[in-house]
Short mmCIF file of C-alpha atoms in Angstrom, two decimals:
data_model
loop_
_atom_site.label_atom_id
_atom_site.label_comp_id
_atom_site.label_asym_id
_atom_site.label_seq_id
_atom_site.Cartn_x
_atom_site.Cartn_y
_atom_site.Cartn_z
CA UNK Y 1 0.00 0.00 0.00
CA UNK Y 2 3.38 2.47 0.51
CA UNK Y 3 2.78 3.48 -3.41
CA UNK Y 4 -0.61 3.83 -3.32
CA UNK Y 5 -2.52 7.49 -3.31
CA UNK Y 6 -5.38 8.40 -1.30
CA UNK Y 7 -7.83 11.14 -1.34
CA UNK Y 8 -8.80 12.33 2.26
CA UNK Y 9 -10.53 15.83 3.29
CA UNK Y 10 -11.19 18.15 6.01
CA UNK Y 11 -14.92 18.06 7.28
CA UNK Y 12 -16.93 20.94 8.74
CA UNK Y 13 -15.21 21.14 11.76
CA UNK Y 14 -12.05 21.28 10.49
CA UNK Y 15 -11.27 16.83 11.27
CA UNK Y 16 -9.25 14.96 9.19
CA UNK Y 17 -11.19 12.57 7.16
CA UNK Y 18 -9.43 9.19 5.95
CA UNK Y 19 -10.71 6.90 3.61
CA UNK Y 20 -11.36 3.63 5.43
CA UNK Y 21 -8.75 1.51 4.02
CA UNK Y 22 -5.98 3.64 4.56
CA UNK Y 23 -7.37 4.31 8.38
CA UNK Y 24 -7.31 0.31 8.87
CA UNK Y 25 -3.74 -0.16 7.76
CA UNK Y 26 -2.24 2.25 9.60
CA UNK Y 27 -4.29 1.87 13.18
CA UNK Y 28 -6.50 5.30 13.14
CA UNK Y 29 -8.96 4.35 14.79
CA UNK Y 30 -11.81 6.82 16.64
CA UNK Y 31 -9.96 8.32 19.91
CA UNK Y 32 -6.23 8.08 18.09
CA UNK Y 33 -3.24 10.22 19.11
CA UNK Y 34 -0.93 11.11 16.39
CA UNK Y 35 2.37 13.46 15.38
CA UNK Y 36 2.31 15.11 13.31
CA UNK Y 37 5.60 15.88 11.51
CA UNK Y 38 6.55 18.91 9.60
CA UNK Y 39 9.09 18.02 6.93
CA UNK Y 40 10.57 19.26 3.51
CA UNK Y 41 7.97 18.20 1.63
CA UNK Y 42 5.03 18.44 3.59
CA UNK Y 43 3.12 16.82 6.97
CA UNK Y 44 3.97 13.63 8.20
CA UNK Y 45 1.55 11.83 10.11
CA UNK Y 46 2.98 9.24 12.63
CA UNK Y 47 0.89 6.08 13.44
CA UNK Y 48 -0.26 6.05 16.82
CA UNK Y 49 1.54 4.11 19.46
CA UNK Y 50 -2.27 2.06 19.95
CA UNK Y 51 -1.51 -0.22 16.49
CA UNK Y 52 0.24 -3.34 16.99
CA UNK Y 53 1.51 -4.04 13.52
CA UNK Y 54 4.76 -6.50 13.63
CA UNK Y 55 5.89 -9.30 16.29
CA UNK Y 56 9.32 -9.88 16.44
CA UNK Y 57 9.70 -13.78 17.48
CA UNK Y 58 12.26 -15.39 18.28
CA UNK Y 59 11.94 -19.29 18.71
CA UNK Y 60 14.87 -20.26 19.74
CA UNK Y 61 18.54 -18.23 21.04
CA UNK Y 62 20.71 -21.32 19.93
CA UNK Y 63 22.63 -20.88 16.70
CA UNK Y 64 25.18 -23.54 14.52
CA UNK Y 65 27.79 -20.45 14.12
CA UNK Y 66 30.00 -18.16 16.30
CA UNK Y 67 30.36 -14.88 14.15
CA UNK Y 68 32.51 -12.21 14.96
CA UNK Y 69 29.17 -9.94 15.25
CA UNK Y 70 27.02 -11.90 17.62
CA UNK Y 71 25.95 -10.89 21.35
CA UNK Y 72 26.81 -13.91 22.45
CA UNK Y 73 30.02 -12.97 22.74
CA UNK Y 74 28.81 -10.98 26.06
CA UNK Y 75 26.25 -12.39 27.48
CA UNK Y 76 25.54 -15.40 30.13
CA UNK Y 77 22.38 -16.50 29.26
CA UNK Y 78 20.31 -19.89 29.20
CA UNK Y 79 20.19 -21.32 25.77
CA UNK Y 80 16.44 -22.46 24.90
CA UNK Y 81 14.16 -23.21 22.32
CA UNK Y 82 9.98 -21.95 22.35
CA UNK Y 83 7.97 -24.83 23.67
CA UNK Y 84 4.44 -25.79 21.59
CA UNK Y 85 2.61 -24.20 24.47
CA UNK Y 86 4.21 -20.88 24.36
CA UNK Y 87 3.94 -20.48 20.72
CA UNK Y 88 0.56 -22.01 20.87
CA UNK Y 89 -0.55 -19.28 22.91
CA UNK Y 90 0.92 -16.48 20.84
CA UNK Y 91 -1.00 -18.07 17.74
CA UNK Y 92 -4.14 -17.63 19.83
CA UNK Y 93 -3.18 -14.85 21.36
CA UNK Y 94 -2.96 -13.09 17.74
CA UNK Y 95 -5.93 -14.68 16.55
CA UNK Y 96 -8.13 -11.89 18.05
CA UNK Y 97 -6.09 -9.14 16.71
CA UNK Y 98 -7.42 -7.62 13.25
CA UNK Y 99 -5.43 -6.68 11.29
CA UNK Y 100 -3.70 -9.63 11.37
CA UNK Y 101 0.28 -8.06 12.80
CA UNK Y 102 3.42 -9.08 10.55
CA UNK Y 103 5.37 -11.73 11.85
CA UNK Y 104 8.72 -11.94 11.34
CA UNK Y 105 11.34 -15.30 12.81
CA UNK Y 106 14.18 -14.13 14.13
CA UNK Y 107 15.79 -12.22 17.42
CA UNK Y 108 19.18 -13.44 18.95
CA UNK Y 109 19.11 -16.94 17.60
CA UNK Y 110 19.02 -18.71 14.26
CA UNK Y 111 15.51 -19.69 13.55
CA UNK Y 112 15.85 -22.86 11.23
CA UNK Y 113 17.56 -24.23 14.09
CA UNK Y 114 14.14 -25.10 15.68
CA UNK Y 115 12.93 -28.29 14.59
CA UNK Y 116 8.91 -27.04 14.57
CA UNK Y 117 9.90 -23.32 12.39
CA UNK Y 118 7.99 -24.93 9.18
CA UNK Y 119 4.84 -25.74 11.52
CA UNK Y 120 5.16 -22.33 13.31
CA UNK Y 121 5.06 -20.41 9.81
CA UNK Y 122 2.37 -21.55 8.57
CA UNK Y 123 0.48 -21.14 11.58
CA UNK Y 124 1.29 -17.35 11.31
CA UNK Y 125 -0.06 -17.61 7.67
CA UNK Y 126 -2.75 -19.31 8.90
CA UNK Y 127 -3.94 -16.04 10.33
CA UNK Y 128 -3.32 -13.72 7.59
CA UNK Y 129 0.24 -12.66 8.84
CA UNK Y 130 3.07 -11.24 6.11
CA UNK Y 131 5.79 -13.97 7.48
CA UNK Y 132 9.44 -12.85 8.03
CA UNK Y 133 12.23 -15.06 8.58
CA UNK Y 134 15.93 -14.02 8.88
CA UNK Y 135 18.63 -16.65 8.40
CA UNK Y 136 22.31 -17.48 8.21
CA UNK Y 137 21.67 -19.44 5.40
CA UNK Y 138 23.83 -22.78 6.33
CA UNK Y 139 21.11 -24.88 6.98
CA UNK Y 140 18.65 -24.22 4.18
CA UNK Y 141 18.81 -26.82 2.26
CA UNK Y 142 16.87 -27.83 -0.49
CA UNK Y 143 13.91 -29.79 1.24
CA UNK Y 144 14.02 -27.18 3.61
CA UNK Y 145 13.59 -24.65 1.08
CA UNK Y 146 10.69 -26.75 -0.18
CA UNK Y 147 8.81 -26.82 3.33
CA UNK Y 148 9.54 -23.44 3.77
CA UNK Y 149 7.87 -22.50 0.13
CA UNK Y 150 4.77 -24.60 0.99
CA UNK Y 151 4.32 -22.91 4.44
CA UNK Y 152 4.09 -19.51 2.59
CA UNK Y 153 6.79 -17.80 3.93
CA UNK Y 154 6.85 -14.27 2.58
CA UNK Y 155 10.03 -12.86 2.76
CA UNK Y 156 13.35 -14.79 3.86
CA UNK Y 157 16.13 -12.50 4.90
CA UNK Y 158 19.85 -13.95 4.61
CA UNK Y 159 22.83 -12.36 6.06
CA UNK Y 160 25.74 -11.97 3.71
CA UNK Y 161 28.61 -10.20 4.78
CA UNK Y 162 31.40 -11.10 2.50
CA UNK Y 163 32.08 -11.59 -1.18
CA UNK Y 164 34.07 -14.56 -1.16
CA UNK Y 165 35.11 -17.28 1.27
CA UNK Y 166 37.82 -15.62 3.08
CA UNK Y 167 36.07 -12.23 3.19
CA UNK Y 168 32.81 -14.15 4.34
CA UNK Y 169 34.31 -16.73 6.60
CA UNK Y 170 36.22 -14.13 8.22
CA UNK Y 171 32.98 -12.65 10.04
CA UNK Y 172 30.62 -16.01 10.26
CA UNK Y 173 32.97 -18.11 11.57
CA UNK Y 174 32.01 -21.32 10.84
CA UNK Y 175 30.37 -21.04 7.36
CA UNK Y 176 30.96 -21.80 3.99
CA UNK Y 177 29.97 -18.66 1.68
CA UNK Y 178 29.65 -21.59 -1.44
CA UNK Y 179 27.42 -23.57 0.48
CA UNK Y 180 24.86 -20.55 1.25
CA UNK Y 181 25.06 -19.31 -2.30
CA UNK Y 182 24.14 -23.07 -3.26
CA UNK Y 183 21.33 -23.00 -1.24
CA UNK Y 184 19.95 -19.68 -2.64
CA UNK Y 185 20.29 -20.83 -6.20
CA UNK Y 186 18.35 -24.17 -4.91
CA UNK Y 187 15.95 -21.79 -2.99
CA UNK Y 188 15.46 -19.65 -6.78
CA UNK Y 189 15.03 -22.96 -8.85
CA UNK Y 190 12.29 -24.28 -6.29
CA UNK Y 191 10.38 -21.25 -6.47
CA UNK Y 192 10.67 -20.76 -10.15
CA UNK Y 193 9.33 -24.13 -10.28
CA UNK Y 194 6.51 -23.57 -7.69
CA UNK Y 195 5.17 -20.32 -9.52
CA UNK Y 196 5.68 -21.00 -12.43
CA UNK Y 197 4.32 -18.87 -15.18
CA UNK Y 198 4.62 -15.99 -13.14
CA UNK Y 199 8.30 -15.53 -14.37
CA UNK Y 200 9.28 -12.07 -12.03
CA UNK Y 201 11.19 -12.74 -9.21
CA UNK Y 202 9.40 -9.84 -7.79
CA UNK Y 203 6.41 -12.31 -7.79
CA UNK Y 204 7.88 -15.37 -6.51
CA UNK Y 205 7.88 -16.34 -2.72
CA UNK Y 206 9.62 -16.19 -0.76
CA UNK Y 207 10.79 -13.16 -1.45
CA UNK Y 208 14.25 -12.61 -1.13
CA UNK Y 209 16.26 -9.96 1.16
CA UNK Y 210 19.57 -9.93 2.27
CA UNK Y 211 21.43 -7.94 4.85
CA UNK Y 212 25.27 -6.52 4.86
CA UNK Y 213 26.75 -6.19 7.98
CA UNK Y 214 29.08 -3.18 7.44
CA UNK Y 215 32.62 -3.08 9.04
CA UNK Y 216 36.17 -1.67 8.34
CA UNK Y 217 37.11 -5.57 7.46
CA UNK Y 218 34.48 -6.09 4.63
CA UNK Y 219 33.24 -2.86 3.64
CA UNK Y 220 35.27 -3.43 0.35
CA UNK Y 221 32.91 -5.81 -0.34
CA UNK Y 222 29.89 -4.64 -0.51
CA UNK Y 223 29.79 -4.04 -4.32
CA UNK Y 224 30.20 -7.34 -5.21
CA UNK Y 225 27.63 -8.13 -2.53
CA UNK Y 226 25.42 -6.45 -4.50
CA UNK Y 227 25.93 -8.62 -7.52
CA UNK Y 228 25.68 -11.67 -5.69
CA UNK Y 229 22.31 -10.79 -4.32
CA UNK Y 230 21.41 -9.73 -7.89
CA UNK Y 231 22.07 -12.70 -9.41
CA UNK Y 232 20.37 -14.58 -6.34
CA UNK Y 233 17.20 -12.85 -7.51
CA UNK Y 234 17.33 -10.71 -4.28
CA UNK Y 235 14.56 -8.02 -4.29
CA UNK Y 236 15.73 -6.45 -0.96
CA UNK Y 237 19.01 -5.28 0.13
CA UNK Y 238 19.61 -3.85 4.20
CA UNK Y 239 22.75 -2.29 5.28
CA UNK Y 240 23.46 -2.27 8.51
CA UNK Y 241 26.64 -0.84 10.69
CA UNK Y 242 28.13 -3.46 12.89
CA UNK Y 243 27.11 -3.28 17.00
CA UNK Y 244 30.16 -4.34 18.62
CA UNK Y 245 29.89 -6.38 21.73
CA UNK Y 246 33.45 -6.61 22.21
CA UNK Y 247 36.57 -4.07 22.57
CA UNK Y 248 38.11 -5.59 19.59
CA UNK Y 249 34.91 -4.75 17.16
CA UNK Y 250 34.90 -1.45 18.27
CA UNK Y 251 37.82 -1.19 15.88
CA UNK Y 252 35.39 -2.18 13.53
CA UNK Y 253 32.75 0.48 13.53
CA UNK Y 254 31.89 3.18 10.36
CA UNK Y 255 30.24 5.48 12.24
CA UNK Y 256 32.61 7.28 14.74
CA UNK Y 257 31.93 10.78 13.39
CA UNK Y 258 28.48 9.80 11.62
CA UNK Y 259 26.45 10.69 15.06
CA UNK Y 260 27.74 14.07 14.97
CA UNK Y 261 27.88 14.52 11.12
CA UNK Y 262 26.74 17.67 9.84
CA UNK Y 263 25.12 16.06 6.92
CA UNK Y 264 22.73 13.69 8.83
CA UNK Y 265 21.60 16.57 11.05
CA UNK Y 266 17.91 18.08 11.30
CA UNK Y 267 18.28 21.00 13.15
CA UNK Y 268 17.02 24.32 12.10
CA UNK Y 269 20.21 26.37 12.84
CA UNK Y 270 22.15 24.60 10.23
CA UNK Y 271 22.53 25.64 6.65
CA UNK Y 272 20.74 22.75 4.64
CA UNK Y 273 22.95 21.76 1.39
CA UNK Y 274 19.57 20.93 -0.96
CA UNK Y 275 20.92 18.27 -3.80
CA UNK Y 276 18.82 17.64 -6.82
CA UNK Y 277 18.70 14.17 -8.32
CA UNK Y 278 21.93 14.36 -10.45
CA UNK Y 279 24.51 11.47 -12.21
CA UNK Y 280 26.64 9.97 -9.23
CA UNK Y 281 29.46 8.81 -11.67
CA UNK Y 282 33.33 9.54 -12.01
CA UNK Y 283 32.73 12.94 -13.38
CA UNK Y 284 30.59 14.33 -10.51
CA UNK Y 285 31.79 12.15 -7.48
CA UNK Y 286 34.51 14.13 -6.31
CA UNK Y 287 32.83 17.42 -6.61
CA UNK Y 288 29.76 15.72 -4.66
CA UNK Y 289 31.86 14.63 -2.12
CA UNK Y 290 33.37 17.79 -1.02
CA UNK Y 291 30.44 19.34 -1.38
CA UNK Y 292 28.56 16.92 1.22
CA UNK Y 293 31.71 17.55 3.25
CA UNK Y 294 30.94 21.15 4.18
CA UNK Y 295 29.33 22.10 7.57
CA UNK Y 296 25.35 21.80 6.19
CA UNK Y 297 22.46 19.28 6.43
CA UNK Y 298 22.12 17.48 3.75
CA UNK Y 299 18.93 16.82 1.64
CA UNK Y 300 18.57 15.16 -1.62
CA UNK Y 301 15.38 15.65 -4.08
CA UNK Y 302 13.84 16.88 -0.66
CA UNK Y 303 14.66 13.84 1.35
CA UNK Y 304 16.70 14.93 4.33
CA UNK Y 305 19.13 12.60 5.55
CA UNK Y 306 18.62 13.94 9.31
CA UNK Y 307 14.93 12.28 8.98
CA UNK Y 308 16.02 9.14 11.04
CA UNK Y 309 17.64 10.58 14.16
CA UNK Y 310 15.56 10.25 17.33
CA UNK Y 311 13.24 8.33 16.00
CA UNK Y 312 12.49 4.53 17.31
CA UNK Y 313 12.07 2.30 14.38
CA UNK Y 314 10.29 -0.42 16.15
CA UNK Y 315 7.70 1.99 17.75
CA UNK Y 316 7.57 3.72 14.37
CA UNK Y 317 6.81 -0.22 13.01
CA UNK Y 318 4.59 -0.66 16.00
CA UNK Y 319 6.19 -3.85 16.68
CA UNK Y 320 6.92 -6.12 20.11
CA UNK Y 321 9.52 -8.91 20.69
CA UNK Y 322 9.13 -12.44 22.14
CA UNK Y 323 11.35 -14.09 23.04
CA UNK Y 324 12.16 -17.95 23.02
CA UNK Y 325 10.80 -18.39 26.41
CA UNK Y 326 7.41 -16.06 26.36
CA UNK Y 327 8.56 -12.96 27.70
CA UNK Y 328 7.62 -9.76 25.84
CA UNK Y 329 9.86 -6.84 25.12
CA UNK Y 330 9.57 -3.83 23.32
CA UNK Y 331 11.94 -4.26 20.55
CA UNK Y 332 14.95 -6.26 19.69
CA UNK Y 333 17.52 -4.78 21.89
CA UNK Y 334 15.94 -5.11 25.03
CA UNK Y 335 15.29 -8.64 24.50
CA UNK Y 336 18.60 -9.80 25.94
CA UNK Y 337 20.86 -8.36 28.71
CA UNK Y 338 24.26 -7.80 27.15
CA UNK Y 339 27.38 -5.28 26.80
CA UNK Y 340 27.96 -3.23 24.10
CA UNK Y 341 30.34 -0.52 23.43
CA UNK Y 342 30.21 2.84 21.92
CA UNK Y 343 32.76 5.98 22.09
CA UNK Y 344 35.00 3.91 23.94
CA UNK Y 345 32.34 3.33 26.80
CA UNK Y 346 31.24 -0.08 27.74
CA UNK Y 347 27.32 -0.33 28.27
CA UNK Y 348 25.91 -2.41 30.34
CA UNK Y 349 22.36 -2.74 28.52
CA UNK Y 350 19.48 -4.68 30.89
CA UNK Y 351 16.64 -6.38 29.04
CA UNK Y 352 13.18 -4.70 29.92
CA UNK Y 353 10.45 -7.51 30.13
CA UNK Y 354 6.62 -5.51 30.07
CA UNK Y 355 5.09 -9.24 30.14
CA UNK Y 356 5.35 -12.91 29.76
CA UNK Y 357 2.52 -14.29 27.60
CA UNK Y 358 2.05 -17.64 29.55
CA UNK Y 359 0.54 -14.94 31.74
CA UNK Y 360 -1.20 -12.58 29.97
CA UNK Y 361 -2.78 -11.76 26.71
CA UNK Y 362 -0.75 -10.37 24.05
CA UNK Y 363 -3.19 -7.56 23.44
CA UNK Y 364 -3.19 -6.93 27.21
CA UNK Y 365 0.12 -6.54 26.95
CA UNK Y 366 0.45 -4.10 24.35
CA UNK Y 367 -2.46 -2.08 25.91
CA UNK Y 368 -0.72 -1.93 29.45
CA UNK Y 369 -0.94 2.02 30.51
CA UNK Y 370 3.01 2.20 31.73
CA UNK Y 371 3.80 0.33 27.83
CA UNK Y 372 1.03 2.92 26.16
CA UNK Y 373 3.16 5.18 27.98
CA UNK Y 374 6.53 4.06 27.40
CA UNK Y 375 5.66 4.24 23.79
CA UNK Y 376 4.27 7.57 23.89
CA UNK Y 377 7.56 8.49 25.33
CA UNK Y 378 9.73 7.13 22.57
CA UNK Y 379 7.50 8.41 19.97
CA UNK Y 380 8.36 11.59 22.01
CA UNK Y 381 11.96 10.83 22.56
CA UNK Y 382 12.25 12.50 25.80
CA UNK Y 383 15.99 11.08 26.87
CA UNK Y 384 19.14 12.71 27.04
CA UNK Y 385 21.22 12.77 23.45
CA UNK Y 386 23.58 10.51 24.70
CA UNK Y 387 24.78 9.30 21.36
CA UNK Y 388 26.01 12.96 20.48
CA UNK Y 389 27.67 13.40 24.01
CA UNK Y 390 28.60 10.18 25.77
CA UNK Y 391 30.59 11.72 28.14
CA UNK Y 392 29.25 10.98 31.66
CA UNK Y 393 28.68 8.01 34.36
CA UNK Y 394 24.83 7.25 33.48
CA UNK Y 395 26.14 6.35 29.65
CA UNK Y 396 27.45 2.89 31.35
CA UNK Y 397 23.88 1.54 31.36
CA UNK Y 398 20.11 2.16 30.27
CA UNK Y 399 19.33 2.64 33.90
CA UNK Y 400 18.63 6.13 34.24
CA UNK Y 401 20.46 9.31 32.31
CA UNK Y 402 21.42 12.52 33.28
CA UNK Y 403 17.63 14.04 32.40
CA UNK Y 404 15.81 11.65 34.89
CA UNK Y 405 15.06 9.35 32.39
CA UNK Y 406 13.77 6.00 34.16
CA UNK Y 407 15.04 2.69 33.05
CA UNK Y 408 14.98 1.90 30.13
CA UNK Y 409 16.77 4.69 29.20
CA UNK Y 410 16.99 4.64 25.50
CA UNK Y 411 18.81 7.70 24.44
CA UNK Y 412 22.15 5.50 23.41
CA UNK Y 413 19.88 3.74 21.57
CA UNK Y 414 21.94 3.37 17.70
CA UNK Y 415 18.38 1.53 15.90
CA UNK Y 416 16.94 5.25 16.95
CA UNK Y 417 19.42 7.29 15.01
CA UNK Y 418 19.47 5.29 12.00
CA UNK Y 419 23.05 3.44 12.60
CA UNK Y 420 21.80 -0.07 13.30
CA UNK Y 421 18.91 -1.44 11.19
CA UNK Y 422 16.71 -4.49 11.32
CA UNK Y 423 14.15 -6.01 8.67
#
């Protein structure tokens, strides 16, 4: 529906009108709060922190590799696997819930390592959900491919970080790049064969995505990335920067002057640099990149590039996480305790759990006042901008910061200023 146009109006007392469809899709319902965003180009209306719209799940923490990138490399946690009762109770759970939310497999684990994720996907089809799933790629094989095709899964993410088997074994320790890439050409042929005469590979599902893990040890790659995943039949492609959970990937990191970058910057006391669409080739390139290098915001064709910075992109999604073992989160990185580092700091990040759903209803959940609220506060962004300063004592956690922020303190948050990205 993101291409689509609709007509709305203004009635006689000056309300919004919607056309039903639109208001359906995007949660405004009677009684709604939204922002309201004033940007280049016009208004922005944000969806109101009422619409649950995507459930992160994760079904099991467990995974067959030991990458350089992965949390687990500070954390001491259980390993586990969701039990049939737990997820049976989220399918019922989400039953009552119309729209049906997206669903997408993933969270700290790999998800083809549980042995029910076939019989869990089509459940969520079962109920109308656009299915997710984000893998390593090492064990889809071919008949798992099949399953996975018959189930109806949507879209299957693959992480790719490297172009060729040293590159790529160098960061997912423990894989084979040629036996991935055989699996995605097995994963094309099957689906060619399933949809057939459909032909576009726009067409076929599952659709396929894959994400680039950017770091100072593969960034060189990611052109030929790009090829791969073209001749994969890839219709997606998500960059994101590397979190390190270690000292030694802080070395790693592409973004140590991007938080404080001129050019990704909102604010109205800056001079804004305003690019037209123009050739990006060897005769302009150079006198872009100077240009960009000056001390303005940047905006392209009226897109400005400050437009993710404080801004949540799971509440934006209107998305929850689950994990493995039923409890209920608020987004990805508050599933897990862990460490993580940034500006030299280490963080000492503590999970925030707003419900377990062996206990209560997933709607019940979502509609808790102190979670309405929490999300109201996000959408809000009311925390200290400790990504631009990280200079003090309360940067060592998401306890508290130096505004009187109460835990979870998410203004070190790097999903909310556009460095770290999920599907």
């Amino acid at each position: 529906m993101a291409d689509k146009e609709f007509e709305a109006f203004f009635d006689q007392e000056g309300r919004l009108v919607l056309p039903k469809e639109l208001a359906e899709e995007y949660g405004f319902v009677p009684g709604s709060e939204i922002r309201i965003h004033p940007s280049v180009t016009g208004l922005q209306l944000r969806p109101p922190v009422t619409r649950l719209a995507k459930v992160y799940m994760e079904p099991t923490n467990r995974c067959n590799l030991a990458c350089r990138t992965c949390i687990r490399h500070s954390w001491n946690e259980p390993i586990g696997e969701m039990s049939r009762a737990t997820f049976s109770k989220v399918t019922e759970d989400l039953r009552s819930i119309s729209p049906a939310p997206g669903v997408l497999f993933g969270g700290l684990g790999e998800p083809l390592a549980h042995p029910g994720i076939v019989g869990m996907i089509r459940r969520m089809k079962d109920l109308g959900s656009f299915v997710e799933l984000i893998t390593n790629g090492t064990l889809l094989s071919p008949e798992l491919s099949e399953q996975l095709i018959n189930a109806g899964l949507d879209l299957l993410w693959v992480s790719l970080d490297g172009a060729t088997p040293e590159s790529y074994a160098d960061v997912r320790l423990g894989a084979a790049l040629p036996e991935v890439l055989s699996n995605l050409m097995a994963l094309r042929s099957s689906r060619w064969r399933k949809h057939r005469p459909v032909g576009l590979d726009l067409m076929l599902k599952p659709q396929l995505g894959i994400v680039f893990v950017a770091m100072k040890r593969n960034i060189s790659d990611l052109p030929a990335v790009f090829r791969l995943a073209n001749r994969l039949g890839a219709m997606h492609f998500l960059v994101t920067n590397v979190l390190p959970y270690t000292t030694e990937m802080q070395e790693e990191v592409l973004y140590s002057n991007a938080l404080n970058d001129t050019i990704y910057a909102s604010s109205p006391i800056l001079r804004v640099l305003d690019f037209p669409k123009i050739d990006v080739n060897p005769k302009t390139r150079e006198a872009l990149y100077e240009a960009m290098r000056g001390n303005h915001s940047l905006s392209i064709s009226g897109g400005n590039f400050g437009g993710r910075n404080n801004r949540c992109p799971f509440g934006e999604k209107g998305s929850l996480a689950i994990r493995w073992d039923g409890d209920v989160s608020p987004c990805l990185a508050l599933l897990h305790d862990h460490t993580s580092y940034l500006h030299g700091y280490r963080r000492n990040i503590r999970r925030h759990t707003v419900g377990n759903v062996s206990d209560r209803n997933i709607e019940d959940i979502w509609k808790q006042p102190e979670y309405v609220a929490f999300r109201k506060r996000l959408q809000r962004f009311e925390f200290s901008p400790c990504t631009f300063c990280g200079g003090c004592d309360f940067f060592e956690s998401n306890e508290e910061d130096c505004i009187g922020s109460p835990f979870p303190a998410c203004g070190g948050c790097l999903w909310a200023q556009g460095i770290i990205q999920c599907p």
